[in-house]
Amino acid sequence: MSVDSFRDYLDSLEETGWTRTVEQPVSWDLEASAVTMLANLRDGPIPVFESIAGLETETTLVGDPYRGPRARPWEHFARALGFSDGLSGRTYYDRVIDRLHTPTEPRVVDQRDAPCKTTIRTGDDVDLLSFPWPYIHEGDGGRYSNLHTIVAPDPDTEWGRWSSHRMMLHDDSQASLLLLAGEQVPNRYYYDYEPRDEPMPIAVVVGAEPTVECTADMWIPTGRSEAAFAGGLKDAPVDLVECETSDLYVPATAELVLEGHVRPGDRLDEGPFGDYFGYMNGPRRSMPVFEVDAITHRQEPRLPFCVEGTGVGYGQNSSSTLRVAAAGPDATVGLRAAGFDVELAVPWRFTSRTVWVISTERPYPGYLHELANFIFTTWGMLHIDFFVFVDPDVDPLDPRAVLSAIALDADPDADFHQFGVERMPKVPLNIYQTPDEKGSADVGTSKAKTAKAYIDATTDGDPVESTAAAETRKRAQERLVEAGLDPAQFDRLDEREGESR
Amino acid sequence: MIPFAQYVHGLAGDDDLVSLDGPFDVPVDVLAGEALRASGPALRFDRPDGIDLASGVFSGADLMQRRDARPWSRLSLGLGLDPEATLVALLETISDLGPVGGHPEPTYTGQSASGTDADVQDLGFPQGEHDTWPVMTLGIASVSTADGTHWAPIHGSVVSGDKLRVRVPDALPSLVSEGATITIALGVPPAAITTAYLLTVTERVDTPIQSCGVAGTVPLVPTNGGLVPSTTEVVVEATIADRQPDFRSDRREAWEYVVESGALSLSVERVLATDEPVVPVSPVGRPLADDLQLTGLTTAAALYHRVNNYWGISPVEWLLVPAEAELGICVVASDILYAGFEWQLANILFSFSSLFDTVVVVDEDVPPHDFGRVLADIWLKAHPARDWTFSDPDAPAATRPRYRRDGETGSRLYVNAAWDPRWEDTYIAPRVTFENSFPSVVRDTAQALWAEYDAN
């Protein structure tokens, strides 16, 4: 059975020894994130900071709670979704995909039944800075909330649009939101609300239940409801409750909800920030202002945050784990729904936003170009620069197999394809453009366009030097485990049938 | 110099080797391949009815996963280095085993392998799932000429009790005539097999080992073929019966992607073995196999040495031809001396090696054991249009990749994942690291806190 709330999720982690409570007072000013970074770097337990130095608060900070184990990043989510322990990545993807095929409509609950309404503050009682929002990296533009779900209005769905955009705190009631044009919620603000000089209601949901967090990280098509997909993923309805100051609905078991509106025509500084690329991104930009009208929360709220920048290279953090554990299965579903015969679509483990690996059949000439074009012009255009296509029998969750395919099967002469040179939009968070190229455009895209490319690392139908038969490999792995080797390292011990290399 | 048996014993002492008792219902090469794929320890196959086998001893942890141990720690140990030795220390040690320009004084001692066994089949070489005959891998061929002894890698099949079909670099049989004697040494010190690979990938098989650093490192003993390490576990003395047998090997060791190789038919004259022999085996053709690692590291050592003696200075920090990419990519970390230097560097490497068509250039501060950062920087620091640079399609095809085997020319690619030296420092984004992202007082507090809670 899936967990119903963020704190149930934390309890499940505690049961398996994956959390560690830090009782000693820790400052929100870099200390909590420094400890979290150590935990991320060392693949250690998730730190729960019970006491915040210098602040009278009942709020608990939780550092990178969604980070999965380095060898099996999906493992905590698998547990949260009620799957059996020890699933391989491929089986985890299969199970999540199954659930995404059966969306379940949410259930609206009364305010009295919504834990997130235990405390309600409006008007002069709103005090954003009474919570210990962390200052995450030295050099950041300010304190951030960066692990939350934003709920925004959507004319096509009943329950609004869910997404994720980081937020820099400014004072008791104001924050700047990183709204980058090209994504659905920012587009709606820049090209709909703001031209009409109309404030856009928004709720920032902090500490939502895991399926909500997953769904906010997915590319749910317009006209479809994230709330229903979250229910499908959970295999039970997600409870929603109406906001106090708008007609938006928010997940009822959330730890903390900030209700407010984005002011039209108004900007505040945002950034720089040590971002998911693993580098400190500048320059400081002007971004839309989020004015907080109400704060509701549970008793002793748990406030999660992500130490961005630690999810590149070998490292995992919440955002890199969400890519692999949520966005990957969703993208696989999306591509299949669009008619592409895709086996799996998986973010490249070492830089999960800019490169994706897709294992796929290639039924006709030009298919890969068509597939790449579809993705780049729909959900992949701002963040993703590269796709790597591999044969269906290459496991995209196995980075060594993918690297081998690139090295041995991608001919520099014939298999690297660019979509025109520097014709595509790009978020300004990358590091290969100069600050001048990134610019500080009002709507947050790069001043300069960029290039997109794909690599055809399929074998063109040529036979690949085979290893051993799948059954022989499985017997070998069983023998090695009997001898004392770690079973988690062996892909063939999973129940999924398959013929991956 | 560490004898092979002692080396294997040492790996077990370091908990980096697991013993498996026979009989084995799964082919040894499949067990060995799966252990390597899982980044597991080296394996020893204990077999009462034949020689013991050891796999993964020249390999190491997969670079794609963060490990406490250095990925090349096993070979470092085998060559007498600290297991925590840097990659550069290992590359330099490997280079020192090769031609030295002088004549090191060899040490001669008695032969450890004294027991005789007339029938090579009695040794019980393993047979893979798809092999017709039992196979021997990771051997050294030793032949003698007027100039001295010559070593090269050898592998092959046991066709009968006194007949072997083997593959060696083409340069080796050209040194001797048909009917000449040849010795196969199995279970030699890591320094010896590394030398054989180094001489092969640098196309210096014609250099006698008496002119190589290994002669001053490894005690030697004469055989009917040529000198072999005195601690060799199994010595097979043979004559070359046929220089062009009608024979196609089931397997291809990784060094065969670097140099031309050919088949020989050998008549076995004598087999010597130690009391409890143990010999290395490689799961040839499987990911991260020992022969792949030896070829990658010796090629890297040769390239590192050449590029750092090319410009009068040594700008290259390290260089890898990773087995994880099955030798199809070269990664080099370098100081980018001036704009366009990365182009020069990539093209020099293409000139010095025909293995790969792709070179990745990363900044000098990227450590080689943090390969995860390399695998991130390729996509983060290299502009998709400007930093993926393809040559005109006039280059010969590289030998390792599977594409373009029709003799047609094609392009080469280098990926410039290093900062552009023309950029001002303010353009360069600082990395998010524990050291960069927190002042020292916060780092100290965090480390103390984490040490306390992680221990609980």
mmCIF file of C-alpha atoms in Angstrom, chain A residues 173-286:
data_model
loop_
_atom_site.group_PDB
_atom_site.id
_atom_site.type_symbol
_atom_site.label_atom_id
_atom_site.label_comp_id
_atom_site.label_asym_id
_atom_site.label_seq_id
_atom_site.Cartn_x
_atom_site.Cartn_y
_atom_site.Cartn_z
ATOM 1 C CA SER A 173 5.440 37.899 2.695
ATOM 2 C CA GLN A 174 7.388 38.082 -0.562
ATOM 3 C CA ALA A 175 9.470 35.713 -2.610
ATOM 4 C CA SER A 176 10.726 35.616 -6.189
ATOM 5 C CA LEU A 177 9.799 32.601 -8.293
ATOM 6 C CA LEU A 178 12.046 31.228 -11.018
ATOM 7 C CA LEU A 179 9.496 31.175 -13.810
ATOM 8 C CA LEU A 180 11.236 30.328 -17.076
ATOM 9 C CA ALA A 181 9.203 30.866 -20.213
ATOM 10 C CA GLY A 182 8.626 27.722 -22.205
ATOM 11 C CA GLU A 183 7.219 25.730 -19.314
ATOM 12 C CA GLN A 184 3.483 25.488 -18.813
ATOM 13 C CA VAL A 185 2.916 27.467 -15.617
ATOM 14 C CA PRO A 186 5.373 30.273 -16.534
ATOM 15 C CA ASN A 187 3.872 30.524 -20.003
ATOM 16 C CA ARG A 188 0.453 30.914 -18.478
ATOM 17 C CA TYR A 189 1.724 33.719 -16.285
ATOM 18 C CA TYR A 190 3.791 35.599 -18.892
ATOM 19 C CA TYR A 191 1.424 35.240 -21.830
ATOM 20 C CA ASP A 192 -1.954 35.167 -20.147
ATOM 21 C CA TYR A 193 -2.208 36.658 -16.651
ATOM 22 C CA GLU A 194 0.453 39.351 -16.871
ATOM 23 C CA PRO A 195 -0.726 40.836 -20.224
ATOM 24 C CA ARG A 196 -4.162 41.154 -18.634
ATOM 25 C CA ASP A 197 -2.530 42.833 -15.645
ATOM 26 C CA GLU A 198 -4.156 40.185 -13.504
ATOM 27 C CA PRO A 199 -2.591 38.514 -10.443
ATOM 28 C CA MET A 200 -2.188 34.765 -10.827
ATOM 29 C CA PRO A 201 -3.184 32.732 -7.769
ATOM 30 C CA ILE A 202 -0.598 30.179 -6.729
ATOM 31 C CA ALA A 203 -0.134 27.786 -3.830
ATOM 32 C CA VAL A 204 3.278 26.481 -2.854
ATOM 33 C CA VAL A 205 2.861 23.058 -1.274
ATOM 34 C CA VAL A 206 5.795 22.003 0.878
ATOM 35 C CA GLY A 207 6.127 18.409 2.083
ATOM 36 C CA ALA A 208 3.467 16.852 -0.092
ATOM 37 C CA GLU A 209 3.010 13.106 -0.192
ATOM 38 C CA PRO A 210 5.509 11.310 -2.483
ATOM 39 C CA THR A 211 3.143 10.651 -5.385
ATOM 40 C CA VAL A 212 2.321 14.361 -5.540
ATOM 41 C CA GLU A 213 6.018 15.211 -5.578
ATOM 42 C CA CYS A 214 6.552 12.637 -8.330
ATOM 43 C CA THR A 215 3.708 13.914 -10.451
ATOM 44 C CA ALA A 216 4.872 17.512 -10.203
ATOM 45 C CA ASP A 217 8.145 16.332 -11.714
ATOM 46 C CA MET A 218 6.435 14.584 -14.617
ATOM 47 C CA TRP A 219 5.371 15.973 -17.977
ATOM 48 C CA ILE A 220 1.640 15.541 -17.724
ATOM 49 C CA PRO A 221 0.074 16.712 -21.009
ATOM 50 C CA THR A 222 -2.191 19.738 -21.084
ATOM 51 C CA GLY A 223 -5.776 18.839 -20.459
ATOM 52 C CA ARG A 224 -4.829 15.956 -18.172
ATOM 53 C CA SER A 225 -4.825 16.285 -14.409
ATOM 54 C CA GLU A 226 -1.691 15.747 -12.337
ATOM 55 C CA ALA A 227 -3.949 14.974 -9.380
ATOM 56 C CA ALA A 228 -5.454 12.010 -11.222
ATOM 57 C CA PHE A 229 -2.033 10.708 -12.251
ATOM 58 C CA ALA A 230 -0.853 11.044 -8.657
ATOM 59 C CA GLY A 231 -3.876 8.962 -7.649
ATOM 60 C CA GLY A 232 -3.040 6.372 -10.275
ATOM 61 C CA LEU A 233 0.510 6.219 -9.073
ATOM 62 C CA LYS A 234 -0.699 5.861 -5.517
ATOM 63 C CA ASP A 235 -3.383 3.347 -6.499
ATOM 64 C CA ALA A 236 -5.800 5.370 -4.368
ATOM 65 C CA PRO A 237 -7.260 8.865 -4.560
ATOM 66 C CA VAL A 238 -5.129 11.773 -3.387
ATOM 67 C CA ASP A 239 -6.962 13.905 -0.836
ATOM 68 C CA LEU A 240 -7.305 17.568 -1.829
ATOM 69 C CA VAL A 241 -8.601 20.523 0.118
ATOM 70 C CA GLU A 242 -9.605 23.997 -1.012
ATOM 71 C CA CYS A 243 -7.321 26.934 -0.272
ATOM 72 C CA GLU A 244 -8.318 29.654 2.181
ATOM 73 C CA THR A 245 -7.731 32.610 -0.131
ATOM 74 C CA SER A 246 -8.265 31.199 -3.626
ATOM 75 C CA ASP A 247 -10.243 28.489 -5.352
ATOM 76 C CA LEU A 248 -7.164 26.307 -5.856
ATOM 77 C CA TYR A 249 -7.069 22.829 -4.336
ATOM 78 C CA VAL A 250 -3.983 21.534 -2.553
ATOM 79 C CA PRO A 251 -2.948 18.092 -1.216
ATOM 80 C CA ALA A 252 -4.562 17.779 2.206
ATOM 81 C CA THR A 253 -1.771 15.899 3.945
ATOM 82 C CA ALA A 254 0.899 18.438 2.989
ATOM 83 C CA GLU A 255 3.155 19.743 5.723
ATOM 84 C CA LEU A 256 2.898 23.415 4.793
ATOM 85 C CA VAL A 257 0.981 25.431 2.218
ATOM 86 C CA LEU A 258 1.793 28.980 1.138
ATOM 87 C CA GLU A 259 -1.187 30.576 -0.545
ATOM 88 C CA GLY A 260 -0.753 33.738 -2.541
ATOM 89 C CA HIS A 261 -0.560 35.347 -5.931
ATOM 90 C CA VAL A 262 2.044 36.363 -8.462
ATOM 91 C CA ARG A 263 1.912 40.107 -8.933
ATOM 92 C CA PRO A 264 1.637 41.234 -12.569
ATOM 93 C CA GLY A 265 4.390 43.475 -13.863
ATOM 94 C CA ASP A 266 6.436 43.227 -10.715
ATOM 95 C CA ARG A 267 9.893 41.714 -10.306
ATOM 96 C CA LEU A 268 12.383 40.930 -7.557
ATOM 97 C CA ASP A 269 15.927 39.645 -7.766
ATOM 98 C CA GLU A 270 16.390 35.891 -8.012
ATOM 99 C CA GLY A 271 19.638 33.925 -7.863
ATOM 100 C CA PRO A 272 22.376 33.180 -8.316
ATOM 101 C CA PHE A 273 21.969 29.639 -7.094
ATOM 102 C CA GLY A 274 24.053 26.469 -7.050
ATOM 103 C CA ASP A 275 21.865 24.597 -9.434
ATOM 104 C CA TYR A 276 21.199 21.085 -10.615
ATOM 105 C CA PHE A 277 24.046 21.304 -13.115
ATOM 106 C CA GLY A 278 26.452 21.124 -10.187
ATOM 107 C CA TYR A 279 27.744 24.628 -10.777
ATOM 108 C CA MET A 280 26.915 28.028 -9.326
ATOM 109 C CA ASN A 281 24.793 29.808 -11.890
ATOM 110 C CA GLY A 282 24.653 33.492 -12.395
ATOM 111 C CA PRO A 283 23.851 36.218 -13.023
ATOM 112 C CA ARG A 284 21.151 37.500 -10.701
ATOM 113 C CA ARG A 285 17.880 37.921 -12.606
ATOM 114 C CA SER A 286 14.605 39.705 -12.159
#
